PDB file of C-alpha atoms in Angstrom:
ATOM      1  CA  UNK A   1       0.000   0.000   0.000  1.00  0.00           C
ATOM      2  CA  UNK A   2       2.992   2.470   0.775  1.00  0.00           C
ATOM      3  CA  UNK A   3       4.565   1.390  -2.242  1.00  0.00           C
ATOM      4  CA  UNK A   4       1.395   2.297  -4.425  1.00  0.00           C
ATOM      5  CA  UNK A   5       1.240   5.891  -2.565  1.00  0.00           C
ATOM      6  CA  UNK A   6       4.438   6.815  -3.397  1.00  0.00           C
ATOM      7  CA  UNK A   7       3.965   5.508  -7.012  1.00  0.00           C
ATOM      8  CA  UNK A   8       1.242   7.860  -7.346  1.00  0.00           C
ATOM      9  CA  UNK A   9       2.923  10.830  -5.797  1.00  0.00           C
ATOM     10  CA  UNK A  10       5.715  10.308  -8.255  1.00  0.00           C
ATOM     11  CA  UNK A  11       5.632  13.332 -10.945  1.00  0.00           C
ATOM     12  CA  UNK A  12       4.624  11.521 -14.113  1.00  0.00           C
ATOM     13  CA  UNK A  13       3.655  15.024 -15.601  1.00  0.00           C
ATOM     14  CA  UNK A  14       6.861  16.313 -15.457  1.00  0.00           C
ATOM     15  CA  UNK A  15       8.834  12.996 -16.536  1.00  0.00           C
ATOM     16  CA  UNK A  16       6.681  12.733 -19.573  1.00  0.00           C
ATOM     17  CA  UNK A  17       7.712  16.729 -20.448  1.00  0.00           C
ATOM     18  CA  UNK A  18      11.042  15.675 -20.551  1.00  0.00           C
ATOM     19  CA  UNK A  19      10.520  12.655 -22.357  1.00  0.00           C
ATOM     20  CA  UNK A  20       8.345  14.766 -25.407  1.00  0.00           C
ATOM     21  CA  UNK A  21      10.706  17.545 -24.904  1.00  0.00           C
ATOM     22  CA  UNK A  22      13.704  15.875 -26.126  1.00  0.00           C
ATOM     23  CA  UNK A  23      12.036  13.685 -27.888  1.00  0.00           C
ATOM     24  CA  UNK A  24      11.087  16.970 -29.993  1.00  0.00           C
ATOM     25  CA  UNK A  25      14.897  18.380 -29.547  1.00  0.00           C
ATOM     26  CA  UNK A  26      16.331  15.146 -30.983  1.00  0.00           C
ATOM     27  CA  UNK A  27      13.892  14.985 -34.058  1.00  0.00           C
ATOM     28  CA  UNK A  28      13.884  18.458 -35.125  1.00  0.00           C
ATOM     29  CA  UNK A  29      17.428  19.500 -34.247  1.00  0.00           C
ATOM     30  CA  UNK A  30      18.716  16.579 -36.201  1.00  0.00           C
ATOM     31  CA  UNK A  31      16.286  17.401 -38.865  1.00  0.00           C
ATOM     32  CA  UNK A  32      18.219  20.142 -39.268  1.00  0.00           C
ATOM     33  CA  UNK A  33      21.636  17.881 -39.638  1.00  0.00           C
ATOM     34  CA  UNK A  34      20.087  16.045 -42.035  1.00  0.00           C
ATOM     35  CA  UNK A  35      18.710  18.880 -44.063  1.00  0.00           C
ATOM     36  CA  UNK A  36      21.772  21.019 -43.957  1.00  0.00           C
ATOM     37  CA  UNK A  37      23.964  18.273 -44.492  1.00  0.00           C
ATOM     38  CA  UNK A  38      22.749  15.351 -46.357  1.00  0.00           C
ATOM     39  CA  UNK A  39      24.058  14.366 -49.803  1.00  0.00           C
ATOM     40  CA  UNK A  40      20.701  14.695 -52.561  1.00  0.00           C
ATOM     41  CA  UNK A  41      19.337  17.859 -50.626  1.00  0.00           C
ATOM     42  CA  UNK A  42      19.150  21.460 -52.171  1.00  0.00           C
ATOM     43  CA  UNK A  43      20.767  23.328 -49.244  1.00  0.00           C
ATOM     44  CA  UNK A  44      24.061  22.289 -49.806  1.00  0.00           C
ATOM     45  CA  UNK A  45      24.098  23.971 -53.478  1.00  0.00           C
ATOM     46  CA  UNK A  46      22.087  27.064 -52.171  1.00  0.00           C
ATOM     47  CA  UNK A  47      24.801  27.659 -49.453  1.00  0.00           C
ATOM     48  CA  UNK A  48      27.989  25.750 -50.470  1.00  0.00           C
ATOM     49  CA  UNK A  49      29.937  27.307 -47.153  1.00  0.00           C
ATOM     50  CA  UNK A  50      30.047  24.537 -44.569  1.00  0.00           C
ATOM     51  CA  UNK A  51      30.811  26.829 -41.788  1.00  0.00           C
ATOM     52  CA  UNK A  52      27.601  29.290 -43.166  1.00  0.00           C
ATOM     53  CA  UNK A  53      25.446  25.485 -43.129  1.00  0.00           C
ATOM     54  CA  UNK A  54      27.121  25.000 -39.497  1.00  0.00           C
ATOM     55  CA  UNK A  55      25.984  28.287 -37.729  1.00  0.00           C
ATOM     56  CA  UNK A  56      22.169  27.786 -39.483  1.00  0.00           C
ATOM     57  CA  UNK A  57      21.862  24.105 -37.815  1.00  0.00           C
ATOM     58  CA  UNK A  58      23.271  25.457 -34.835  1.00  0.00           C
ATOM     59  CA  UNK A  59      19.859  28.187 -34.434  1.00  0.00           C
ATOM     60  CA  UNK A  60      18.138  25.862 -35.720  1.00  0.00           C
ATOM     61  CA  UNK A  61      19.023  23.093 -33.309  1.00  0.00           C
ATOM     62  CA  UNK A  62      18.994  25.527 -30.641  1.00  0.00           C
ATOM     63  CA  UNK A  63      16.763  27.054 -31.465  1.00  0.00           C
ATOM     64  CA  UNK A  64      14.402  24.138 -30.965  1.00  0.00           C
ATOM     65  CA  UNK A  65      15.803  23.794 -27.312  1.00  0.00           C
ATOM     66  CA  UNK A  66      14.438  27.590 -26.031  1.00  0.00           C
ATOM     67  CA  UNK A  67      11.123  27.093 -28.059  1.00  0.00           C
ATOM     68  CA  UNK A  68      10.545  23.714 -25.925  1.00  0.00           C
ATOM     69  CA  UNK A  69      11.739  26.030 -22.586  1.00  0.00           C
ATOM     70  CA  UNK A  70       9.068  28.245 -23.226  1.00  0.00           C
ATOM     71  CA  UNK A  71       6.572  26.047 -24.544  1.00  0.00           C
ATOM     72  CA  UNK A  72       3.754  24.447 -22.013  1.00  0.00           C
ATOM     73  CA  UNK A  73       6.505  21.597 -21.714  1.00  0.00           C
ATOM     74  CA  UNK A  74       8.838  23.596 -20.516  1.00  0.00           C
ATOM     75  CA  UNK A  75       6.869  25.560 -18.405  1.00  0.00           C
ATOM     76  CA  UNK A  76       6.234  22.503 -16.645  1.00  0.00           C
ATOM     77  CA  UNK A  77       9.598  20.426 -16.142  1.00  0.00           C
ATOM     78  CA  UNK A  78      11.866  23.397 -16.637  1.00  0.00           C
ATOM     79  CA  UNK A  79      13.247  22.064 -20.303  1.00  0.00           C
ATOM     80  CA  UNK A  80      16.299  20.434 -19.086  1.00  0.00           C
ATOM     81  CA  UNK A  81      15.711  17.969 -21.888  1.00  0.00           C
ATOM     82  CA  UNK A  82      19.844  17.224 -20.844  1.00  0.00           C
ATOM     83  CA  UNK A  83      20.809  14.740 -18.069  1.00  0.00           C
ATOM     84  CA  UNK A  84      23.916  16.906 -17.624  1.00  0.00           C
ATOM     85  CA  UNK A  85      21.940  19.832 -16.572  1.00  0.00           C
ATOM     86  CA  UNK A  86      19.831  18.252 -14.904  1.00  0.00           C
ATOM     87  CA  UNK A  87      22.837  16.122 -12.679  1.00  0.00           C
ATOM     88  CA  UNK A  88      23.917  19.701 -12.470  1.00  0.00           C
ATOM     89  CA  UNK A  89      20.721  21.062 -10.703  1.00  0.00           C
ATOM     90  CA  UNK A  90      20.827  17.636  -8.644  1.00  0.00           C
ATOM     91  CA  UNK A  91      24.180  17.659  -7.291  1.00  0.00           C
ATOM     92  CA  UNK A  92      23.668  21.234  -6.512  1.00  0.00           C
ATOM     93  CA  UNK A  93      20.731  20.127  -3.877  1.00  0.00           C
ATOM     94  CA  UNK A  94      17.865  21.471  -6.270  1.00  0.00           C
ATOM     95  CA  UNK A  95      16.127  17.916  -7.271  1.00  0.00           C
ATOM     96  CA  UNK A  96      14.959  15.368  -5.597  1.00  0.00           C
ATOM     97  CA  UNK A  97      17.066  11.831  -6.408  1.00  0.00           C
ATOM     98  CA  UNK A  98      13.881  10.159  -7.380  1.00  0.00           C
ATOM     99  CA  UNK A  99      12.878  13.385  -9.787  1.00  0.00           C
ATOM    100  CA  UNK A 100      16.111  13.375 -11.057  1.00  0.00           C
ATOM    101  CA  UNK A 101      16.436   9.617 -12.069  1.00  0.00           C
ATOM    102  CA  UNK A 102      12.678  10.418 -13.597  1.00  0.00           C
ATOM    103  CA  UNK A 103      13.987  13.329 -15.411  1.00  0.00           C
ATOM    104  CA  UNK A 104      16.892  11.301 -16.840  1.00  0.00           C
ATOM    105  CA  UNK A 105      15.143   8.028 -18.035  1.00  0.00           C
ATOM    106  CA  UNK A 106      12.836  10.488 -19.919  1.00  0.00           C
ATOM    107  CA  UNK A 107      15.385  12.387 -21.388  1.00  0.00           C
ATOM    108  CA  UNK A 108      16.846   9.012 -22.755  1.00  0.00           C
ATOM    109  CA  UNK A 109      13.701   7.685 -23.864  1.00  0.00           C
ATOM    110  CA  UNK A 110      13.090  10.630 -25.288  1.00  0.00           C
ATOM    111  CA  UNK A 111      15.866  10.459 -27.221  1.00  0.00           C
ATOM    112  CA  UNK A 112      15.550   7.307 -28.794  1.00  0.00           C
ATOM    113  CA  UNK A 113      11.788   8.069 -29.560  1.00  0.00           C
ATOM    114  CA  UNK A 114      13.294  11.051 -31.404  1.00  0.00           C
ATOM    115  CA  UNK A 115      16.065   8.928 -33.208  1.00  0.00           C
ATOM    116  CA  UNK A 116      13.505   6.977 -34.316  1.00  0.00           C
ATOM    117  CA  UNK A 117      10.954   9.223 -35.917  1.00  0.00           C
ATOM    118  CA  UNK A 118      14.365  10.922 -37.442  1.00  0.00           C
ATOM    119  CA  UNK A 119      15.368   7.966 -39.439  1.00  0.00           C
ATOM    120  CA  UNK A 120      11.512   7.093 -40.073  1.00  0.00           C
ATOM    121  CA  UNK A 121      10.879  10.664 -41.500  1.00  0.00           C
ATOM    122  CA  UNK A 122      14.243  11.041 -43.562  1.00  0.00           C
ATOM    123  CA  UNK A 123      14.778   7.482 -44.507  1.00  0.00           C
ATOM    124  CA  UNK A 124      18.283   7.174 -46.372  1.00  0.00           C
ATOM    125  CA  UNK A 125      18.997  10.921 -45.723  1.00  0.00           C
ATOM    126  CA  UNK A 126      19.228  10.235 -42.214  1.00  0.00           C
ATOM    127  CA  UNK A 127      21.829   7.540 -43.200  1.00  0.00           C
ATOM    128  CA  UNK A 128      23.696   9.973 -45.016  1.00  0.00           C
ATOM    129  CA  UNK A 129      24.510  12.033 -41.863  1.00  0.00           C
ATOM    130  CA  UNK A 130      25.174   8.487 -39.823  1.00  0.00           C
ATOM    131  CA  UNK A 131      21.419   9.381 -38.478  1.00  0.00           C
ATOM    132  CA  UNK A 132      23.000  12.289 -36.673  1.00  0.00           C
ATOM    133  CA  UNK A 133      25.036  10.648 -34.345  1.00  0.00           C
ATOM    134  CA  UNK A 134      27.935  12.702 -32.520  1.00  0.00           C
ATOM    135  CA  UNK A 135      31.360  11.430 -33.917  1.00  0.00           C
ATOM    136  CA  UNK A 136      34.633  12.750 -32.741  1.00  0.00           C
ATOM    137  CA  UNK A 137      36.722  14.577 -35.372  1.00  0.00           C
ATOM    138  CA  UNK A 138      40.052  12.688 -37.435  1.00  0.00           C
ATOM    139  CA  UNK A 139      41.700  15.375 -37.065  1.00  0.00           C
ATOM    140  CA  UNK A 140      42.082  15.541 -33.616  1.00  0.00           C
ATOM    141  CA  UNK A 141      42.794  13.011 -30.897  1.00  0.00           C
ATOM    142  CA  UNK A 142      40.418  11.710 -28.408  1.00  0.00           C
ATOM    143  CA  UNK A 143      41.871  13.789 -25.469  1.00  0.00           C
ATOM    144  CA  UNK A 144      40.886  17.170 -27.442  1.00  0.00           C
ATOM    145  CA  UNK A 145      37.623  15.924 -28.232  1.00  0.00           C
ATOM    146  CA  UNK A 146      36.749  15.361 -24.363  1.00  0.00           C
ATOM    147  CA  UNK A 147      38.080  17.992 -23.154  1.00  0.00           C
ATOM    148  CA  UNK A 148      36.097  19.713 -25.758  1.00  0.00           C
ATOM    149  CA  UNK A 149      33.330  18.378 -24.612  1.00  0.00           C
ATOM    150  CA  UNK A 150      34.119  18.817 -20.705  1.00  0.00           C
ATOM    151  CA  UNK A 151      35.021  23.059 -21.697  1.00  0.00           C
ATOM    152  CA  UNK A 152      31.889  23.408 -23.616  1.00  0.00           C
ATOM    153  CA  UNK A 153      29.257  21.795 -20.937  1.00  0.00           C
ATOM    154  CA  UNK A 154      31.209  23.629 -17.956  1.00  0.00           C
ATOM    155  CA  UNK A 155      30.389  26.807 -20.088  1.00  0.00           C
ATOM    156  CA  UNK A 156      26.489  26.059 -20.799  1.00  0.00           C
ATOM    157  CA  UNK A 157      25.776  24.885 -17.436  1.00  0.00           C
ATOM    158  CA  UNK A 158      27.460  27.695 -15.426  1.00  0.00           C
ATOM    159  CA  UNK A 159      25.864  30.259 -17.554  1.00  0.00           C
ATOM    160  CA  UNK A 160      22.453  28.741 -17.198  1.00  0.00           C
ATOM    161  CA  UNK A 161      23.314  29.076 -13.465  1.00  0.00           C
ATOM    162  CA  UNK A 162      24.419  32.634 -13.438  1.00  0.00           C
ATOM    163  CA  UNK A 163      21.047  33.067 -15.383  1.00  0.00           C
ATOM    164  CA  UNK A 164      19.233  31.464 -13.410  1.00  0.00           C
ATOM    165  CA  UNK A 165      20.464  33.374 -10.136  1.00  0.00           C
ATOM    166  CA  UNK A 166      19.220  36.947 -10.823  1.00  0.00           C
ATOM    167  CA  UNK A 167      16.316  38.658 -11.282  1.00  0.00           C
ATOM    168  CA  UNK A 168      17.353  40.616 -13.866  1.00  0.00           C
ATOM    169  CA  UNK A 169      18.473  37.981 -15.991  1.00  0.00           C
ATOM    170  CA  UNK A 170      16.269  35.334 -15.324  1.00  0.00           C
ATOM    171  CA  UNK A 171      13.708  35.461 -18.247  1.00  0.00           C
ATOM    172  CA  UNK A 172      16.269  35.908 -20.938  1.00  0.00           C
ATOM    173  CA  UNK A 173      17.774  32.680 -20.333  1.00  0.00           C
ATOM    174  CA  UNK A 174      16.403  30.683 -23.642  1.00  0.00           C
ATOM    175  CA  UNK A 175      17.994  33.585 -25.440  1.00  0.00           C
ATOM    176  CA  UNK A 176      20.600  32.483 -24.006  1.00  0.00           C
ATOM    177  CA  UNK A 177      20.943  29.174 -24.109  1.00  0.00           C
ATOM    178  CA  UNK A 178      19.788  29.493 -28.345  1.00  0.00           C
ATOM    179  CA  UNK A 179      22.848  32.241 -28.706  1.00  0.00           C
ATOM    180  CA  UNK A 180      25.359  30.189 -26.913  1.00  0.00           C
ATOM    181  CA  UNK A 181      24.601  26.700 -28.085  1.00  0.00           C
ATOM    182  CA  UNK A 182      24.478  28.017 -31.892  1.00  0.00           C
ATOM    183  CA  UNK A 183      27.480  29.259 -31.467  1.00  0.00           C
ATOM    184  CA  UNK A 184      29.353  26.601 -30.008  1.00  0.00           C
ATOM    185  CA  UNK A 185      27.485  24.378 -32.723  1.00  0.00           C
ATOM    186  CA  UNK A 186      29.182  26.456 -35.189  1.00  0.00           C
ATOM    187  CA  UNK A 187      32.887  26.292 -33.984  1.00  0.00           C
ATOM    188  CA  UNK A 188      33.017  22.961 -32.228  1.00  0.00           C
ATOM    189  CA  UNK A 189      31.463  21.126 -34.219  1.00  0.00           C
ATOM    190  CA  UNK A 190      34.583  20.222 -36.646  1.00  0.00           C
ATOM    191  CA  UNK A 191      35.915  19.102 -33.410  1.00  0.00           C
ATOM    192  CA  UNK A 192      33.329  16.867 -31.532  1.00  0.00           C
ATOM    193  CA  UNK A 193      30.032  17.463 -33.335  1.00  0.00           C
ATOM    194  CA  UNK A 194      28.978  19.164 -30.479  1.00  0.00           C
ATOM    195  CA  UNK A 195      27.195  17.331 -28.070  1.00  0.00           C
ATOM    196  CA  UNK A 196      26.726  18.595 -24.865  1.00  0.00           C
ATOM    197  CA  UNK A 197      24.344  16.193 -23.802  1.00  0.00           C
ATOM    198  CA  UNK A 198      24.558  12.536 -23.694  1.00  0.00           C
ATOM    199  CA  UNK A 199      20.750  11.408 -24.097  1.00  0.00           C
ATOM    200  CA  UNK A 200      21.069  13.611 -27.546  1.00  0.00           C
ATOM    201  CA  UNK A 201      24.182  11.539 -28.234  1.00  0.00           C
ATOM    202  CA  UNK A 202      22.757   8.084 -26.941  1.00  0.00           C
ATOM    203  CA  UNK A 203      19.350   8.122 -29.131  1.00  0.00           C
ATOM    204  CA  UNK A 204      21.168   8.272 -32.723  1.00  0.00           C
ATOM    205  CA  UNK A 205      23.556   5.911 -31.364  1.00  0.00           C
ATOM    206  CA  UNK A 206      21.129   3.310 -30.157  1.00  0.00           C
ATOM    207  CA  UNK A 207      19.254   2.878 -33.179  1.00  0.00           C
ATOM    208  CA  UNK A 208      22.190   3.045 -35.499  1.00  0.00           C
ATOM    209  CA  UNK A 209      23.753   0.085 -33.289  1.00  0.00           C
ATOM    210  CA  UNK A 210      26.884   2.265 -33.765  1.00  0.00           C
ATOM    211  CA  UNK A 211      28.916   2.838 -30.198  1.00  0.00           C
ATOM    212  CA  UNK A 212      32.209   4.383 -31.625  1.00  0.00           C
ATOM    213  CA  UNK A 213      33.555   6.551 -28.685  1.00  0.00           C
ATOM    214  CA  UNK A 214      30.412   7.233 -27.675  1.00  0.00           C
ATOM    215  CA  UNK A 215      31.935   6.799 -23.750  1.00  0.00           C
ATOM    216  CA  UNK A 216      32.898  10.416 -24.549  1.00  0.00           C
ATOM    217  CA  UNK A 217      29.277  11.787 -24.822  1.00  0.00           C
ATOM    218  CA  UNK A 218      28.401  10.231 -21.599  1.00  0.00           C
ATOM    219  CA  UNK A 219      31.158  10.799 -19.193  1.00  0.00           C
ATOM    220  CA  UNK A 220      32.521  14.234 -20.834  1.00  0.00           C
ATOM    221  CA  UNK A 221      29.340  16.174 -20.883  1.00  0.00           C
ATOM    222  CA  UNK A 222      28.548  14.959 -16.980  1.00  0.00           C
ATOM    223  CA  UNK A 223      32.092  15.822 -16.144  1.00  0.00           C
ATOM    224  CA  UNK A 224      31.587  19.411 -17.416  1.00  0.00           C
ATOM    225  CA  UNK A 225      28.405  19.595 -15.713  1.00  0.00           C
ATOM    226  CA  UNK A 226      30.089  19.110 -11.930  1.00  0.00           C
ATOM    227  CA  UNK A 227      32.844  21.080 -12.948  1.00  0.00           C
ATOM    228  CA  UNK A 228      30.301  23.908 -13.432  1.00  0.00           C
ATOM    229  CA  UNK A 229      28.595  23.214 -10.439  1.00  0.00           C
ATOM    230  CA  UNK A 230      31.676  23.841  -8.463  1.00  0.00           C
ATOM    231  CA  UNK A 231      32.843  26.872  -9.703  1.00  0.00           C
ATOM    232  CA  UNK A 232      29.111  28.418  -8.719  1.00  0.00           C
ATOM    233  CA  UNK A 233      29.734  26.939  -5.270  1.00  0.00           C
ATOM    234  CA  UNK A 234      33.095  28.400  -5.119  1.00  0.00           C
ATOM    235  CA  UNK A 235      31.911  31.826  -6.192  1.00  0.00           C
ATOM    236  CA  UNK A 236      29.546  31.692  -3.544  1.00  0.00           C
ATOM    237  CA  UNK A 237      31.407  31.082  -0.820  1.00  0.00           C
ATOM    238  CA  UNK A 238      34.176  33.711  -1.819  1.00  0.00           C
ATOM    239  CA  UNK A 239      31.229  35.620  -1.854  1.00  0.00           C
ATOM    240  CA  UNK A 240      31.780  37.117  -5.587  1.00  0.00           C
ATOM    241  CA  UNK A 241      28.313  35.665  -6.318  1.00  0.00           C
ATOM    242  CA  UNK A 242      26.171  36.129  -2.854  1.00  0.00           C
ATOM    243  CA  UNK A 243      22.631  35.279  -5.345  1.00  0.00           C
ATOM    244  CA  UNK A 244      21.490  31.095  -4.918  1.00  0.00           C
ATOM    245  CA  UNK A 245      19.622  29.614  -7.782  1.00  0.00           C
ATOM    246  CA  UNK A 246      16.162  30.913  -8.384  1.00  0.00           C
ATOM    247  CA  UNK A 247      14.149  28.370 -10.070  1.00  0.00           C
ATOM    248  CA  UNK A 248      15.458  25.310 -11.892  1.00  0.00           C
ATOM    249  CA  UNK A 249      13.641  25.823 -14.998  1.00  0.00           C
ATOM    250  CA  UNK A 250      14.651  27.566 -17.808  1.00  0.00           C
ATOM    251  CA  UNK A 251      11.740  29.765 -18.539  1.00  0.00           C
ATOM    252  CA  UNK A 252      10.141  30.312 -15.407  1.00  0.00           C
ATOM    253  CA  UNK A 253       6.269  31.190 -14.386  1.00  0.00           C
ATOM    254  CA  UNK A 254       4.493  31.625 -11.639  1.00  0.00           C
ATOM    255  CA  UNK A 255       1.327  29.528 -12.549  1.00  0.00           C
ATOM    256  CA  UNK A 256       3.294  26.372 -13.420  1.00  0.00           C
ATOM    257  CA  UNK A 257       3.770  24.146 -10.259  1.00  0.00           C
ATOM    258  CA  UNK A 258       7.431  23.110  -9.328  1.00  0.00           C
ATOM    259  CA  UNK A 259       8.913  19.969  -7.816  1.00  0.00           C
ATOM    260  CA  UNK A 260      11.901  21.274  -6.993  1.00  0.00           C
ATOM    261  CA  UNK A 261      13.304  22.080  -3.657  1.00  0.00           C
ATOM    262  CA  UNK A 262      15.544  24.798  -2.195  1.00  0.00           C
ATOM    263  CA  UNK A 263      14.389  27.484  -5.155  1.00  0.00           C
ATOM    264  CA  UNK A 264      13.027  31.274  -4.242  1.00  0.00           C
ATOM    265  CA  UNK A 265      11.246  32.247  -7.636  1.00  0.00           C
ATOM    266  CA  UNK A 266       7.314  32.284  -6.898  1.00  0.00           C
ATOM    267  CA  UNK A 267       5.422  29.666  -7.959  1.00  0.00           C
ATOM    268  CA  UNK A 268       2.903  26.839  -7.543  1.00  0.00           C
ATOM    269  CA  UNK A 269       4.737  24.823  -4.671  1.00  0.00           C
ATOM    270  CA  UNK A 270       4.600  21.212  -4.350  1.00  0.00           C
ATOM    271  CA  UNK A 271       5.689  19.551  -0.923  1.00  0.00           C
ATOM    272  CA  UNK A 272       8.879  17.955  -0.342  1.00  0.00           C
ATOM    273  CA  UNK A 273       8.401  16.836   2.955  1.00  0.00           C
TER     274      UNK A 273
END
């Protein structure tokens, strides 16, 4: 009977928006991979420039990402359609452990629901673009790639933080987030192909079968993640940054209930006792 009440109090809702949200990030900001990308498709002779094709699927892809954070998704869960971020909010003592392993088998799901529909939709363009999976660079060795990958979390989560701390800033954060992540899309790609979040990098590899240093996508992204965390703490208690986070979702409002715990910005409360 105690097992079935605390089944019940678990928060489906918010699971689910994850699990649509990235779903919807993984589908449509591969999309734009494929369509910017893919051998047979127009775009490549309307804008030969790779770099020019890279910064347009980086606002695209982003893109996607703040119109989920201020979509009725978002406004639920807080769009951290990442488990990075949202290990990030965790570790920082703004989830609860069950939320947060809800969050992340969402996010995962998600993202192989998203694969899917990807290589359904664009069939043998999909294939073209190795159905959008995240491969490190020849060019560079494996080392560069991660810490690639470490730098450019570390970056996105502790500016989502500083964000997310003041008042001032807090609504512009999907601006952002779609600023920052296009841009990073744009220059690291050549290096990484950009990940920055493992479930984005684990649906395309799970229905391509493919695992090629795909440990990188998991552990680097997390790794930058902490990192981040930690240099917030640290601010905080050298006192350069006095201001705790505010809310744990990206777009916030006040008539969207929140499960999280230890936040300030108003809103629908739920108990955590």
């Amino acid at each position: 009977m105690v097992a079935l009440i605390r089944w019940r109090q678990l928060h489906w809702a918010e699971y689910a928006a994850e699990l649509l949200g990235t779903a919807l990030l993984v589908f449509v900001g591969l999309s734009a991979v494929v369509f910017n990308f893919s051998a047979g498709l127009p775009i490549e002779q309307w804008i030969p420039d790779r770099s020019s094709r890279l910064l347009l699927t980086g606002l695209m892809f982003a893109g996607m990402g703040s119109l989920i954070a201020i979509s009725p998704l978002g406004k639920l869960s807080g769009a951290h359609i990442n488990p990075a971020l949202s290990l990030a909010f965790w570790v920082r003592g703004k989830m609860q452990r069950i939320d947060f392993v809800g969050y992340v088998f969402g996010q995962f799901l998600g993202a192989i629901l998203g694969a899917t529909v990807l290589i359904g939709v664009w069939k043998e363009y999909a294939t073209n673009v190795k159905n959008g999976m995240t491969l490190p660079s020849n060019s560079y060795s494996l080392g560069v790639v991660f810490f690639a990958e470490v730098s450019m979390t570390f970056l996105l989560v502790f500016a989502i933080f500083i964000f997310l701390s003041q008042h001032r800033l807090l609504r512009w954060t999907p601006l952002m987030t779609w600023l920052l992540v296009a841009t990073m899309v744009w220059l690291e790609s050549p290096i990484s192909g950009t990940s920055l979040n493992p479930a984005r990098s684990f649906g395309p590899a799970f229905v391509s079968g493919n695992w090629q240093d795909q440990w990188i996508y998991g552990i680097a992204p997390s790794l930058g993640s902490l990192l981040a965390v930690g240099a917030f703490n640290f601010l905080k208690v050298i006192g350069a940054h006095k201001q705790d986070i505010l809310t744990c979702k990206l777009f916030h409002v006040p008539y969207y209930r929140s499960i999280f715990k230890n936040v300030s910005a108003p809103c629908r409360r739920e108990s955590h006792s």
